[in-house]
PDB file of C-alpha atoms in Angstrom:
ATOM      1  CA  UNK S   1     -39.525 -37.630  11.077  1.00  0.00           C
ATOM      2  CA  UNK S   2     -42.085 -35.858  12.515  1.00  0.00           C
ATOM      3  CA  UNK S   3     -45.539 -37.291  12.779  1.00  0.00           C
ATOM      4  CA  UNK S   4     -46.764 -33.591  14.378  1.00  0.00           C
ATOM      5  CA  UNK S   5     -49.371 -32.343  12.044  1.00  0.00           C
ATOM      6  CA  UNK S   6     -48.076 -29.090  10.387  1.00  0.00           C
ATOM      7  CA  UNK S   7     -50.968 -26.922   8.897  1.00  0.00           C
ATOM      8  CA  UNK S   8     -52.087 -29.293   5.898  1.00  0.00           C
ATOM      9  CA  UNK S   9     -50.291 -32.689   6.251  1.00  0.00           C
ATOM     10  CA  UNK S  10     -50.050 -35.150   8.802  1.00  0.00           C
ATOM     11  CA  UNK S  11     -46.268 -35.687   8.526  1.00  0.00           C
ATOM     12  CA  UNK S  12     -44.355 -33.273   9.031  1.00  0.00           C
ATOM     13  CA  UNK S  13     -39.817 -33.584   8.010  1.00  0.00           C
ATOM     14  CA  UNK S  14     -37.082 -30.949   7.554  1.00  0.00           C
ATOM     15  CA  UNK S  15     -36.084 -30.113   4.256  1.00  0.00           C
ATOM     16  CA  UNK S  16     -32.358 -31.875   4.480  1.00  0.00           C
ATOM     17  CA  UNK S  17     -34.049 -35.036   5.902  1.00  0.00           C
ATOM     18  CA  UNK S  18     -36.692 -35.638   3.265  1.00  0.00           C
ATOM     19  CA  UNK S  19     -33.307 -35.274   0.662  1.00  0.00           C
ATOM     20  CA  UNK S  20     -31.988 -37.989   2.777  1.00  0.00           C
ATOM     21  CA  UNK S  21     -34.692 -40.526   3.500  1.00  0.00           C
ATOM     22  CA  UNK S  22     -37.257 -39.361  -0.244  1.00  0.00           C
ATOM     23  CA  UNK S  23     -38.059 -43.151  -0.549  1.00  0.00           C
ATOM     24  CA  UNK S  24     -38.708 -43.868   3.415  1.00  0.00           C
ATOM     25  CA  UNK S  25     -40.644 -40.822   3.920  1.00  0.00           C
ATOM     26  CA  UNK S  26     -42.713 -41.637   0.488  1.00  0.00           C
ATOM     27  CA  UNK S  27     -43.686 -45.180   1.609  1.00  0.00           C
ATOM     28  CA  UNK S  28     -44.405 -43.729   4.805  1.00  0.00           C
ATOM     29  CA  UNK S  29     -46.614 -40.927   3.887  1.00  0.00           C
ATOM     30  CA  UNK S  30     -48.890 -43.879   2.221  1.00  0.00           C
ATOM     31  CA  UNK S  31     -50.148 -41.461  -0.494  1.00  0.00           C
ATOM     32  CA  UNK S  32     -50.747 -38.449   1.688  1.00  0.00           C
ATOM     33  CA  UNK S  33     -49.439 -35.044   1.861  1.00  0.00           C
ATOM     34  CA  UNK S  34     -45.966 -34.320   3.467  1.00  0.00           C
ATOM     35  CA  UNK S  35     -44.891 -30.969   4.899  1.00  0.00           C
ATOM     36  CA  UNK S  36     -41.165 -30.296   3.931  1.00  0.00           C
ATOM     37  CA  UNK S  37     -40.127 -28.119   6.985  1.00  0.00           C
ATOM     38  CA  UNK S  38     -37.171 -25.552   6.789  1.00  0.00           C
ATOM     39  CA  UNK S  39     -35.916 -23.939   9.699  1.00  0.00           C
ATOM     40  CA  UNK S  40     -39.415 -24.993  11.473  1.00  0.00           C
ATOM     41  CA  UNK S  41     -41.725 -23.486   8.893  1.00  0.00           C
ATOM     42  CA  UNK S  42     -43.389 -24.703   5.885  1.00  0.00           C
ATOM     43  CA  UNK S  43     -41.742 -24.874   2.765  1.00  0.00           C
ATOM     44  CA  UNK S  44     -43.599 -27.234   0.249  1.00  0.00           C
ATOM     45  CA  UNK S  45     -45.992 -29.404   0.274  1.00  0.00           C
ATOM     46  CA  UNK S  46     -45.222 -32.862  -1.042  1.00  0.00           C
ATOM     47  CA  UNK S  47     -48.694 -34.866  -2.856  1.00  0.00           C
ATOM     48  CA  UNK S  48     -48.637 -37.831  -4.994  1.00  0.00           C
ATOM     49  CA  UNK S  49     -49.261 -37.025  -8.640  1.00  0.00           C
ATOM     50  CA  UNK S  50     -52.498 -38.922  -8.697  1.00  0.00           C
ATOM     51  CA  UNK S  51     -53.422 -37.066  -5.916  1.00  0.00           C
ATOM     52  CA  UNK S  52     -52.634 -33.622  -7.674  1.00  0.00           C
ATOM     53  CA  UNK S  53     -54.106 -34.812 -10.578  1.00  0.00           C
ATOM     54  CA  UNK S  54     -57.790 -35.230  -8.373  1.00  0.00           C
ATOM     55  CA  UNK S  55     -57.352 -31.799  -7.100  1.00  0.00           C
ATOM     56  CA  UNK S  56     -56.959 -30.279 -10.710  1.00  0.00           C
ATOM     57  CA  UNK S  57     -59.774 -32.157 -11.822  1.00  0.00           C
ATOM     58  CA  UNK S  58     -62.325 -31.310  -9.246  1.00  0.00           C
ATOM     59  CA  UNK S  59     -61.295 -27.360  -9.259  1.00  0.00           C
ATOM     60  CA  UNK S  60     -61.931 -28.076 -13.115  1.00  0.00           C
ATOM     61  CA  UNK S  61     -65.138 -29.290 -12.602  1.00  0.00           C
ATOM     62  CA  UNK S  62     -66.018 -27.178 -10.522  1.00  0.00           C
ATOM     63  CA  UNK S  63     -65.228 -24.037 -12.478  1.00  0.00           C
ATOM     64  CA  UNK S  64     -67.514 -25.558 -15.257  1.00  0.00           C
ATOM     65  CA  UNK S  65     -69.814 -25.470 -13.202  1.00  0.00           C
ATOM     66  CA  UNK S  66     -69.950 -22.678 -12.017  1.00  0.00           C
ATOM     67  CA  UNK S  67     -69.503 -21.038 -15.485  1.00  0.00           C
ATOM     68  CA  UNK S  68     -72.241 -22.868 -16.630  1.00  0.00           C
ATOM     69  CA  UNK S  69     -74.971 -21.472 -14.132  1.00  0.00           C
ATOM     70  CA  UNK S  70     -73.650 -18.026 -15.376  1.00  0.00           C
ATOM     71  CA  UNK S  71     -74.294 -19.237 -18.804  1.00  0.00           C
ATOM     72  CA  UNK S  72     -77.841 -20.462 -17.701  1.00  0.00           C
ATOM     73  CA  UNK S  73     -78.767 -17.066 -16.012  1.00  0.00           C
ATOM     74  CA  UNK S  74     -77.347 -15.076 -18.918  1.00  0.00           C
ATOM     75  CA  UNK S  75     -79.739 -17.040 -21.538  1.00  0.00           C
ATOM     76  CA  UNK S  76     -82.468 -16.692 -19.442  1.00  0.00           C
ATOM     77  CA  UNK S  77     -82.123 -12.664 -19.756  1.00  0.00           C
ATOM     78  CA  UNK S  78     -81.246 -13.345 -23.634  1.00  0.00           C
ATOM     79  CA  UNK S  79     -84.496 -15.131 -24.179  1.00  0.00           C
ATOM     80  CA  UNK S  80     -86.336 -14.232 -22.036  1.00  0.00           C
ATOM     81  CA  UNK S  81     -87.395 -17.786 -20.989  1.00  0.00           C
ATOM     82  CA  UNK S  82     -86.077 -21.477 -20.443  1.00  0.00           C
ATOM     83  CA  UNK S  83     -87.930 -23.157 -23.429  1.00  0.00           C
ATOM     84  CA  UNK S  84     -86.448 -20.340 -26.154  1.00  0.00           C
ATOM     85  CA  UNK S  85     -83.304 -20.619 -24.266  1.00  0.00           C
ATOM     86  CA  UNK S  86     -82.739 -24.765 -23.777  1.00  0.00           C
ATOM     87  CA  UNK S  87     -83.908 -24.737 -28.370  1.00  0.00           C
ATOM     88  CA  UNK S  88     -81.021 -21.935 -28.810  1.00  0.00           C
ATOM     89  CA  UNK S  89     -78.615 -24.201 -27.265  1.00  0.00           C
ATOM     90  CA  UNK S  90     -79.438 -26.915 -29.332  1.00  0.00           C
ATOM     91  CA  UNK S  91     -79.706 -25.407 -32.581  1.00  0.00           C
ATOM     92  CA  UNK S  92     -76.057 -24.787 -34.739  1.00  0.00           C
ATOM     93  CA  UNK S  93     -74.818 -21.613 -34.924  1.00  0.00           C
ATOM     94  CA  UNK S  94     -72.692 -20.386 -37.857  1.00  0.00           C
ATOM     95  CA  UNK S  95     -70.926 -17.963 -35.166  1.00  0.00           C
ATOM     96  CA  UNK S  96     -69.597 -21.692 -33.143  1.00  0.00           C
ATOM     97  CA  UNK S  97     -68.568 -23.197 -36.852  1.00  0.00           C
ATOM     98  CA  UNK S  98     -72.131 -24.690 -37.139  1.00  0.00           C
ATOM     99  CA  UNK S  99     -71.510 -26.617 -33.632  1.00  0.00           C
ATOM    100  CA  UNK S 100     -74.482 -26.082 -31.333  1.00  0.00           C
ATOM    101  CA  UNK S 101     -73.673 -24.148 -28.331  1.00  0.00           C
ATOM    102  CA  UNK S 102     -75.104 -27.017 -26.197  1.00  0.00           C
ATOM    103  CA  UNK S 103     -72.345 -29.500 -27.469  1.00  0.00           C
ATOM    104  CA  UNK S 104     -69.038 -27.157 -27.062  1.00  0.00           C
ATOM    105  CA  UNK S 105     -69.998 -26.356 -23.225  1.00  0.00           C
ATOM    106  CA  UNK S 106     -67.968 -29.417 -22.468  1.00  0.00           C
ATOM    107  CA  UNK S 107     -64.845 -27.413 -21.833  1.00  0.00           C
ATOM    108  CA  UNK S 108     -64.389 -24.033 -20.351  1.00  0.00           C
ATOM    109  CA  UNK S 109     -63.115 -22.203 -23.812  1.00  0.00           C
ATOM    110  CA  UNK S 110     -66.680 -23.777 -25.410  1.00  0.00           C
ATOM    111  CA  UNK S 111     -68.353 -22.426 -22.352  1.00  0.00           C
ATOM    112  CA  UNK S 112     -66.656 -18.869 -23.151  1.00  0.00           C
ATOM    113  CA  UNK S 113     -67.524 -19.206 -26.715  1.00  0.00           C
ATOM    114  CA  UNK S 114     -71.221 -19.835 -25.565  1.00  0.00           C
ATOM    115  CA  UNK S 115     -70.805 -16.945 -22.925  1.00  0.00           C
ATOM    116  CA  UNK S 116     -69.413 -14.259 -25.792  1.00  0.00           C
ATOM    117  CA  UNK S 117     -72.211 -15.521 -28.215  1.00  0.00           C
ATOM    118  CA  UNK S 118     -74.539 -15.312 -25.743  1.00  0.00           C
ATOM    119  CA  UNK S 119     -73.344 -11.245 -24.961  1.00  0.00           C
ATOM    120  CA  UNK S 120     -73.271 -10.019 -28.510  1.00  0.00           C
ATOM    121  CA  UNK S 121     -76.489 -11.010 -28.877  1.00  0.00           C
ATOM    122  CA  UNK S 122     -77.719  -9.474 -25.898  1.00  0.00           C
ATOM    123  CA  UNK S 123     -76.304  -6.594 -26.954  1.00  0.00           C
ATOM    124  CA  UNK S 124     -77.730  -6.735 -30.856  1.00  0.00           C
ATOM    125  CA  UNK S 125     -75.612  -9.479 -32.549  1.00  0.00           C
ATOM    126  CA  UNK S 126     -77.994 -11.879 -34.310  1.00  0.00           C
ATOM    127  CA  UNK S 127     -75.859 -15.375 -35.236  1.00  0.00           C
TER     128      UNK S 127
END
C-alpha cells in the first residue's frame, strides 16, 4: 500500500489490492480518505460514512445559508425595510398553510416557499 499522497487522500492502493486487503486498508486508513488507484490514476475515493455524512451536512448548511441571505435581501426590496420585513416573517400566511414564513425557513423547500411568496408579492401578489 501506498502511503504517497494522491490528490485528496493520504493513502494511496490499486484497485485489485484494496479488493484484497478492504479490512487492512480500512483499519489502516483510521477514518480517513483512501485513493483506490487503477492503472496509476484515481478511480474512487473511499470515506467513512460518518465522514460523508459531515460533508452532506455542512454543504447543507451551508446552502441554507446562503439561501437565506438571498431571502433577507429580497424582503428588504419587498418591504422596503428590516422592521416591516423581520413582522412579515413572523406573521402566518394563508399562502404557507397559516405557518409563518419565519418558522418553515428551517429547510431549503420552506426557504423556497418563503423565496416564491416573497416574488409574487413583489410582483403584485398580496397573501
Amino acid at each position: 500500500m501506498s502511503t504517497k499522497r494522491e490528490k485528496y487522500a493520504e493513502i494511496s492502493i490499486d484497485i485489485n489490492e484494496f479488493e484484497k486487503n478492504l479490512d487492512q486498508v480500512l483499519s489502516e486508513s483510521k477514518g480517513a480518505p483512501v485513493t483506490i488507484l487503477k492503472d496509476g490514476s484515481a478511480l474512487y475515493y473511499c470515506i467513512p460514512a460518518d465522514t460523508y455524512t459531515a460533508m452532506l451536512e455542512a454543504v447543507e448548511v451551508s446552502e441554507v445559508e446562503e439561501m437565506s441571505i438571498i431571502i433577507h435581501q429580497l424582503g428588504l426590496e419587498v418591504f422596503g425595510n428590516e422592521e416591516k420585513f423581520k413582522s412579515w416573517m413572523k406573521k402566518p400566511a394563508i399562502a404557507l398553510e397559516g405557518e409563518s414564513p419565519e418558522s418553515i425557513m428551517v429547510t431549503k423547500e420552506g426557504i423556497q416557499r418563503v423565496s416564491d411568496l416573497l416574488g409574487q408579492i413583489n410582483h403584485g401578489f398580496i397573501f
